[in-house]
mmCIF file of C-alpha atoms and ligand atoms in Angstrom:
data_model
loop_
_atom_site.group_PDB
_atom_site.id
_atom_site.type_symbol
_atom_site.label_atom_id
_atom_site.label_comp_id
_atom_site.label_asym_id
_atom_site.label_seq_id
_atom_site.Cartn_x
_atom_site.Cartn_y
_atom_site.Cartn_z
ATOM 1 C CA MET A 241 -17.862 -7.447 7.011
ATOM 2 C CA LYS A 242 -16.004 -8.319 4.421
ATOM 3 C CA ILE A 243 -12.142 -7.891 3.479
ATOM 4 C CA PHE A 244 -10.414 -7.609 -0.031
ATOM 5 C CA LEU A 245 -7.153 -7.114 -0.482
ATOM 6 C CA TYR A 246 -5.610 -5.769 -4.311
ATOM 7 C CA HIS A 247 -1.300 -5.568 -4.034
ATOM 8 C CA THR A 248 -1.310 -3.093 -6.115
ATOM 9 C CA PRO A 249 -3.270 -0.301 -7.781
ATOM 10 C CA GLU A 250 -3.339 -1.634 -11.240
ATOM 11 C CA LEU A 251 -5.007 -4.570 -9.959
ATOM 12 C CA THR A 252 -8.043 -2.705 -7.716
ATOM 13 C CA PRO A 253 -11.034 -2.925 -9.538
ATOM 14 C CA VAL A 254 -12.136 0.708 -10.530
ATOM 15 C CA GLN A 255 -15.369 -0.135 -11.968
ATOM 16 C CA ASN A 256 -17.031 -0.273 -8.137
ATOM 17 C CA VAL A 257 -16.067 1.418 -5.059
ATOM 18 C CA ALA A 258 -16.241 -0.323 -1.714
ATOM 19 C CA ASP A 259 -17.310 1.189 1.303
ATOM 20 C CA CYS A 260 -14.299 1.701 3.133
ATOM 21 C CA ALA A 261 -10.840 1.979 1.310
ATOM 22 C CA ILE A 262 -7.671 1.757 3.166
ATOM 23 C CA ALA A 263 -4.343 2.458 1.137
ATOM 24 C CA ILE A 264 -1.103 1.161 2.591
ATOM 25 C CA ASP A 265 2.251 2.129 1.320
ATOM 26 C CA VAL A 266 4.533 1.187 4.507
ATOM 27 C CA LEU A 267 7.733 2.165 2.872
ATOM 28 C CA ARG A 268 6.903 4.782 3.171
ATOM 29 C CA ALA A 269 4.514 7.175 1.830
ATOM 30 C CA THR A 270 1.510 6.476 4.028
ATOM 31 C CA THR A 271 3.822 5.871 7.105
ATOM 32 C CA THR A 272 4.904 9.791 6.187
ATOM 33 C CA ILE A 273 0.930 11.224 6.047
ATOM 34 C CA VAL A 274 0.747 9.538 9.683
ATOM 35 C CA LYS A 275 3.946 11.424 10.660
ATOM 36 C CA ALA A 276 3.565 14.819 8.988
ATOM 37 C CA LEU A 277 -0.346 14.743 10.775
ATOM 38 C CA SER A 278 1.048 13.998 13.883
ATOM 39 C CA VAL A 279 3.512 16.935 14.124
ATOM 40 C CA GLY A 280 0.409 19.344 13.340
ATOM 41 C CA ALA A 281 0.613 19.400 9.468
ATOM 42 C CA GLU A 282 -3.084 21.364 8.504
ATOM 43 C CA ALA A 283 -3.774 18.231 6.191
ATOM 44 C CA VAL A 284 -1.712 15.965 2.986
ATOM 45 C CA GLN A 285 -2.903 16.908 -0.414
ATOM 46 C CA VAL A 286 -1.754 13.554 -2.731
ATOM 47 C CA PHE A 287 -1.189 13.634 -6.411
ATOM 48 C CA SER A 288 0.240 10.998 -8.427
ATOM 49 C CA ASP A 289 1.429 13.958 -11.062
ATOM 50 C CA LEU A 290 4.354 16.398 -10.093
ATOM 51 C CA ASP A 291 3.215 19.027 -12.279
ATOM 52 C CA LYS A 292 -0.731 18.970 -10.822
ATOM 53 C CA LEU A 293 0.999 19.362 -7.671
ATOM 54 C CA MET A 294 3.031 22.278 -8.664
ATOM 55 C CA GLN A 295 -0.363 24.047 -9.955
ATOM 56 C CA GLU A 296 -2.381 23.417 -6.768
ATOM 57 C CA SER A 297 0.307 24.223 -4.467
ATOM 58 C CA ALA A 298 0.957 27.531 -6.175
ATOM 59 C CA ALA A 299 -2.316 29.057 -4.974
ATOM 60 C CA TRP A 300 -1.030 28.348 -1.173
ATOM 61 C CA ALA A 301 1.299 31.011 0.439
ATOM 62 C CA PRO A 302 4.735 29.706 0.559
ATOM 63 C CA GLU A 303 5.027 29.539 4.209
ATOM 64 C CA LYS A 304 1.750 27.584 4.201
ATOM 65 C CA ARG A 305 2.782 24.962 2.043
ATOM 66 C CA LEU A 306 5.685 22.263 1.786
ATOM 67 C CA ARG A 307 6.294 20.281 -1.482
ATOM 68 C CA ALA A 308 7.335 16.535 -0.917
ATOM 69 C CA GLY A 309 8.374 14.981 -3.965
ATOM 70 C CA GLU A 310 9.955 11.355 -4.394
ATOM 71 C CA ARG A 311 10.422 9.373 -7.525
ATOM 72 C CA GLY A 312 13.105 6.069 -7.362
ATOM 73 C CA GLY A 313 13.339 6.725 -3.865
ATOM 74 C CA GLY A 314 15.111 9.946 -3.792
ATOM 75 C CA LYS A 315 13.897 13.582 -3.272
ATOM 76 C CA VAL A 316 12.695 15.377 -6.599
ATOM 77 C CA ALA A 317 14.509 18.346 -7.330
ATOM 78 C CA GLY A 318 13.176 21.539 -6.152
ATOM 79 C CA TYR A 319 11.150 20.104 -3.397
ATOM 80 C CA ASP A 320 11.301 20.991 0.344
ATOM 81 C CA LEU A 321 11.668 17.455 0.704
ATOM 82 C CA GLY A 322 11.482 13.838 -0.257
ATOM 83 C CA ASN A 323 9.320 11.080 1.201
ATOM 84 C CA SER A 324 11.518 9.994 4.500
ATOM 85 C CA PRO A 325 8.689 10.207 7.932
ATOM 86 C CA LEU A 326 11.899 11.337 9.699
ATOM 87 C CA ASP A 327 11.956 14.542 8.021
ATOM 88 C CA CYS A 328 8.627 15.196 9.592
ATOM 89 C CA THR A 329 9.226 17.699 12.497
ATOM 90 C CA SER A 330 6.900 19.622 14.274
ATOM 91 C CA GLU A 331 8.524 22.707 13.534
ATOM 92 C CA ARG A 332 8.716 22.148 9.417
ATOM 93 C CA MET A 333 4.881 20.430 9.333
ATOM 94 C CA HIS A 334 3.222 22.769 12.170
ATOM 95 C CA ASP A 335 -0.176 24.758 10.669
ATOM 96 C CA ARG A 336 1.254 23.844 7.140
ATOM 97 C CA ARG A 337 -0.377 21.648 3.902
ATOM 98 C CA LEU A 338 1.859 19.214 2.827
ATOM 99 C CA PHE A 339 1.760 18.415 -0.740
ATOM 100 C CA MET A 340 2.860 15.561 -1.938
ATOM 101 C CA SER A 341 3.449 13.005 -4.804
ATOM 102 C CA THR A 342 5.512 9.501 -4.454
ATOM 103 C CA THR A 343 6.229 6.920 -7.102
ATOM 104 C CA ASN A 344 3.645 4.586 -5.707
ATOM 105 C CA GLY A 345 1.971 5.262 -2.708
ATOM 106 C CA THR A 346 0.171 8.175 -3.705
ATOM 107 C CA ARG A 347 -1.124 6.357 -6.960
ATOM 108 C CA ALA A 348 -2.642 3.792 -4.248
ATOM 109 C CA LEU A 349 -4.482 6.674 -2.897
ATOM 110 C CA GLU A 350 -5.834 7.949 -5.918
ATOM 111 C CA ILE A 351 -6.966 5.133 -7.179
ATOM 112 C CA VAL A 352 -9.728 4.660 -4.345
ATOM 113 C CA GLN A 353 -10.597 8.185 -3.691
ATOM 114 C CA ALA A 354 -14.201 7.766 -4.844
ATOM 115 C CA SER A 355 -15.266 5.473 -1.962
ATOM 116 C CA PRO A 356 -16.751 7.076 0.879
ATOM 117 C CA SER A 357 -14.690 6.746 3.375
ATOM 118 C CA VAL A 358 -10.796 6.453 2.374
ATOM 119 C CA LEU A 359 -8.249 5.860 4.791
ATOM 120 C CA ALA A 360 -4.230 6.316 5.065
ATOM 121 C CA ALA A 361 -2.745 3.070 6.649
ATOM 122 C CA ALA A 362 1.053 2.104 8.055
ATOM 123 C CA LEU A 363 1.843 -0.439 10.231
ATOM 124 C CA ILE A 364 2.795 3.039 13.071
ATOM 125 C CA ASN A 365 -1.209 3.430 13.047
ATOM 126 C CA ARG A 366 -2.694 0.796 12.529
ATOM 127 C CA ARG A 367 -4.418 0.475 15.900
ATOM 128 C CA ALA A 368 -6.145 3.518 15.110
ATOM 129 C CA VAL A 369 -7.642 2.459 11.422
ATOM 130 C CA VAL A 370 -8.857 -0.830 12.661
ATOM 131 C CA ASP A 371 -10.572 0.812 15.765
ATOM 132 C CA TYR A 372 -12.466 3.064 12.980
ATOM 133 C CA VAL A 373 -13.442 0.142 11.230
ATOM 134 C CA LEU A 374 -14.182 -1.259 13.670
ATOM 135 C CA SER A 375 -16.485 1.675 14.804
ATOM 136 C CA GLN A 376 -18.240 2.255 12.064
ATOM 137 C CA ARG A 377 -18.585 -1.439 10.839
ATOM 138 C CA PRO A 378 -18.560 -1.297 6.864
ATOM 139 C CA GLU A 379 -20.116 -3.915 4.866
ATOM 140 C CA THR A 380 -17.012 -3.964 2.342
ATOM 141 C CA VAL A 381 -13.509 -3.122 2.831
ATOM 142 C CA TRP A 382 -10.590 -2.650 0.157
ATOM 143 C CA ILE A 383 -7.009 -2.597 1.656
ATOM 144 C CA VAL A 384 -5.302 -1.173 -1.600
ATOM 145 C CA GLY A 385 -1.467 -1.657 -1.634
ATOM 146 C CA ALA A 386 1.063 0.379 -2.888
ATOM 147 C CA GLY A 387 3.375 -2.053 -4.376
ATOM 148 C CA TRP A 388 6.474 -1.183 -6.804
ATOM 149 C CA GLU A 389 5.400 0.055 -10.065
ATOM 150 C CA GLY A 390 2.793 -2.800 -10.677
ATOM 151 C CA SER A 391 4.326 -5.661 -8.817
ATOM 152 C CA PHE A 392 3.754 -7.173 -5.004
ATOM 153 C CA ALA A 393 5.322 -5.707 -2.090
ATOM 154 C CA LEU A 394 5.917 -7.953 1.175
ATOM 155 C CA GLU A 395 5.685 -4.889 3.344
ATOM 156 C CA ASP A 396 2.065 -3.386 2.100
ATOM 157 C CA THR A 397 0.713 -6.785 2.334
ATOM 158 C CA VAL A 398 2.304 -7.581 5.908
ATOM 159 C CA CYS A 399 0.420 -4.427 7.338
ATOM 160 C CA ALA A 400 -2.965 -5.264 5.251
ATOM 161 C CA GLY A 401 -2.026 -8.881 7.477
ATOM 162 C CA ALA A 402 -1.245 -6.858 10.471
ATOM 163 C CA ILE A 403 -5.178 -4.706 9.839
ATOM 164 C CA ALA A 404 -7.010 -7.820 8.955
ATOM 165 C CA HIS A 405 -5.319 -10.179 12.266
ATOM 166 C CA SER A 406 -6.536 -7.283 15.122
ATOM 167 C CA LEU A 407 -9.991 -6.866 13.414
ATOM 168 C CA LEU A 408 -10.742 -10.780 13.580
ATOM 169 C CA ALA A 409 -9.827 -10.578 17.113
ATOM 170 C CA GLY A 410 -12.200 -7.552 17.306
ATOM 171 C CA LEU A 411 -15.015 -8.685 15.253
ATOM 172 C CA ASN A 412 -14.785 -11.934 17.127
ATOM 173 C CA CYS A 413 -14.921 -13.867 13.738
ATOM 174 C CA THR A 414 -13.270 -16.620 11.692
ATOM 175 C CA LEU A 415 -11.221 -15.425 8.662
ATOM 176 C CA GLU A 416 -13.527 -17.288 6.523
ATOM 177 C CA GLU A 417 -16.071 -15.220 7.574
ATOM 178 C CA LEU A 418 -13.880 -12.076 7.301
ATOM 179 C CA ALA A 419 -11.461 -12.421 4.332
ATOM 180 C CA GLY A 420 -13.415 -11.560 0.546
ATOM 181 C CA ASN A 421 -10.256 -12.672 -1.443
ATOM 182 C CA ASP A 422 -7.218 -15.646 -1.326
ATOM 183 C CA GLU A 423 -4.632 -11.971 -1.042
ATOM 184 C CA LEU A 424 -6.330 -11.107 2.382
ATOM 185 C CA ALA A 425 -6.045 -14.770 3.892
ATOM 186 C CA ALA A 426 -2.434 -14.715 2.850
ATOM 187 C CA ALA A 427 -1.225 -11.597 4.095
ATOM 188 C CA VAL A 428 -2.454 -12.765 7.665
ATOM 189 C CA ALA A 429 -0.395 -15.497 7.405
ATOM 190 C CA LEU A 430 2.365 -13.811 6.577
ATOM 191 C CA TYR A 431 1.904 -11.222 9.104
ATOM 192 C CA GLU A 432 1.305 -14.221 11.692
ATOM 193 C CA GLN A 433 4.856 -15.424 10.393
ATOM 194 C CA TRP A 434 6.512 -11.921 10.291
ATOM 195 C CA LYS A 435 4.431 -10.235 13.649
ATOM 196 C CA ASP A 436 7.745 -10.430 15.794
ATOM 197 C CA ASN A 437 10.425 -9.375 13.270
ATOM 198 C CA LEU A 438 8.544 -7.081 11.118
ATOM 199 C CA LEU A 439 12.679 -5.325 10.566
ATOM 200 C CA GLY A 440 13.693 -8.247 10.014
ATOM 201 C CA LEU A 441 11.220 -8.682 6.943
ATOM 202 C CA PHE A 442 11.520 -5.144 5.346
ATOM 203 C CA HIS A 443 14.962 -6.605 4.992
ATOM 204 C CA LEU A 444 13.794 -9.286 2.676
ATOM 205 C CA ALA A 445 11.683 -6.966 0.879
ATOM 206 C CA SER A 446 13.189 -5.886 -2.677
ATOM 207 C CA HIS A 447 11.776 -2.180 -1.558
ATOM 208 C CA GLY A 448 13.871 -2.618 1.559
ATOM 209 C CA LYS A 449 16.968 -3.450 0.155
ATOM 210 C CA ARG A 450 16.214 -0.594 -2.913
ATOM 211 C CA LEU A 451 16.150 2.016 0.534
ATOM 212 C CA LEU A 452 18.868 0.204 2.863
ATOM 213 C CA ARG A 453 20.979 0.902 -0.731
ATOM 214 C CA LEU A 454 19.795 5.009 -0.282
ATOM 215 C CA ASP A 455 21.253 4.598 3.405
ATOM 216 C CA CYS A 456 17.138 4.696 5.053
ATOM 217 C CA HIS A 457 18.629 2.306 8.095
ATOM 218 C CA ASP A 458 16.694 4.973 10.278
ATOM 219 C CA ASP A 459 13.846 5.026 7.900
ATOM 220 C CA LEU A 460 13.207 1.501 7.927
ATOM 221 C CA LYS A 461 13.503 1.296 11.557
ATOM 222 C CA TYR A 462 10.812 3.878 11.875
ATOM 223 C CA CYS A 463 8.088 2.153 9.670
ATOM 224 C CA ALA A 464 8.414 -1.117 11.346
ATOM 225 C CA GLN A 465 6.986 -0.132 14.415
ATOM 226 C CA THR A 466 3.217 -0.767 14.984
ATOM 227 C CA ASP A 467 0.920 1.033 16.892
ATOM 228 C CA VAL A 468 2.833 3.783 17.740
ATOM 229 C CA LEU A 469 0.867 6.899 16.499
ATOM 230 C CA ASP A 470 -2.705 7.260 17.671
ATOM 231 C CA VAL A 471 -3.830 8.891 14.326
ATOM 232 C CA LEU A 472 -5.713 8.203 11.955
ATOM 233 C CA PRO A 473 -5.689 10.116 8.057
ATOM 234 C CA ILE A 474 -9.076 10.012 6.475
ATOM 235 C CA GLN A 475 -10.111 11.567 3.226
ATOM 236 C CA ARG A 476 -11.451 15.344 4.115
ATOM 237 C CA GLU A 477 -12.455 16.350 0.335
ATOM 238 C CA ILE A 478 -10.466 14.347 -3.074
ATOM 239 C CA GLY A 479 -7.449 13.700 -2.337
ATOM 240 C CA VAL A 480 -6.790 15.547 0.816
ATOM 241 C CA LEU A 481 -6.791 13.683 4.267
HETATM 242 O O1 3SL B 889 6.529 4.076 -3.996
HETATM 243 C C1 3SL B 889 6.117 5.411 -2.983
HETATM 244 O O2 3SL B 889 5.078 6.236 -2.875
HETATM 245 C C2 3SL B 889 7.484 5.748 -2.051
HETATM 246 O O3 3SL B 889 7.016 5.376 -0.746
HETATM 247 C C3 3SL B 889 8.750 5.143 -2.219
HETATM 248 S S1 3SL B 889 10.049 5.243 -1.423
HETATM 249 O O4 3SL B 889 9.882 5.197 0.072
HETATM 250 O O5 3SL B 889 10.106 6.854 -1.260
HETATM 251 O O6 3SL B 889 11.220 5.101 -1.784
#
């Protein structure tokens, strides 16, 4: 198995597909997807484009859908939700499809949607993602970080490192054998340095700071937890997890 890490959708080579693609937006889109599914959402359908989301979700009965829209960290006017995992309660989500568009995270999922196997990963479901990869043993795995508007993000990179760190143990192989590119090796080193203080790393991260300015302290704490939900968001049709 070889794992390649691409820090942003823009850096992901779209002319190829990997056997398995893992999209990460720890702050906060993939954390929110995992949380929504854990409390009974029927599915999460992702869109980079808000107009397309509105068109497709209009075909669903209002009591069977929720619309989540985030731009710049805030809720888009007219949507039911923004992008906080803490808003995903079972009362709201149960048996409803979550139609979701965020600034970067849903773009990361879209860029890899042609892969035969597409997963959404965050720290909270790291173990479930690792167990799936270990059970399937794909030859090539791409991890795609959402980043922020084309730039590197610490929180997505450390999550990629957490996944690779756990796969190294599960496969009993060396980093040299597993790493497909330098980015993956650097992500493992980042995780090893910060694994006991992930919240501290989020406070250092530019997107963490952006969310703190928006008073999202509890979101940061929630997103910094590791292996707390046994949920595997996996694409079952294009754009639907
Ligand atoms: O960029 C995104 O997709 C979002 O996750 C950003 S935010 O955490 O909602 O600000």
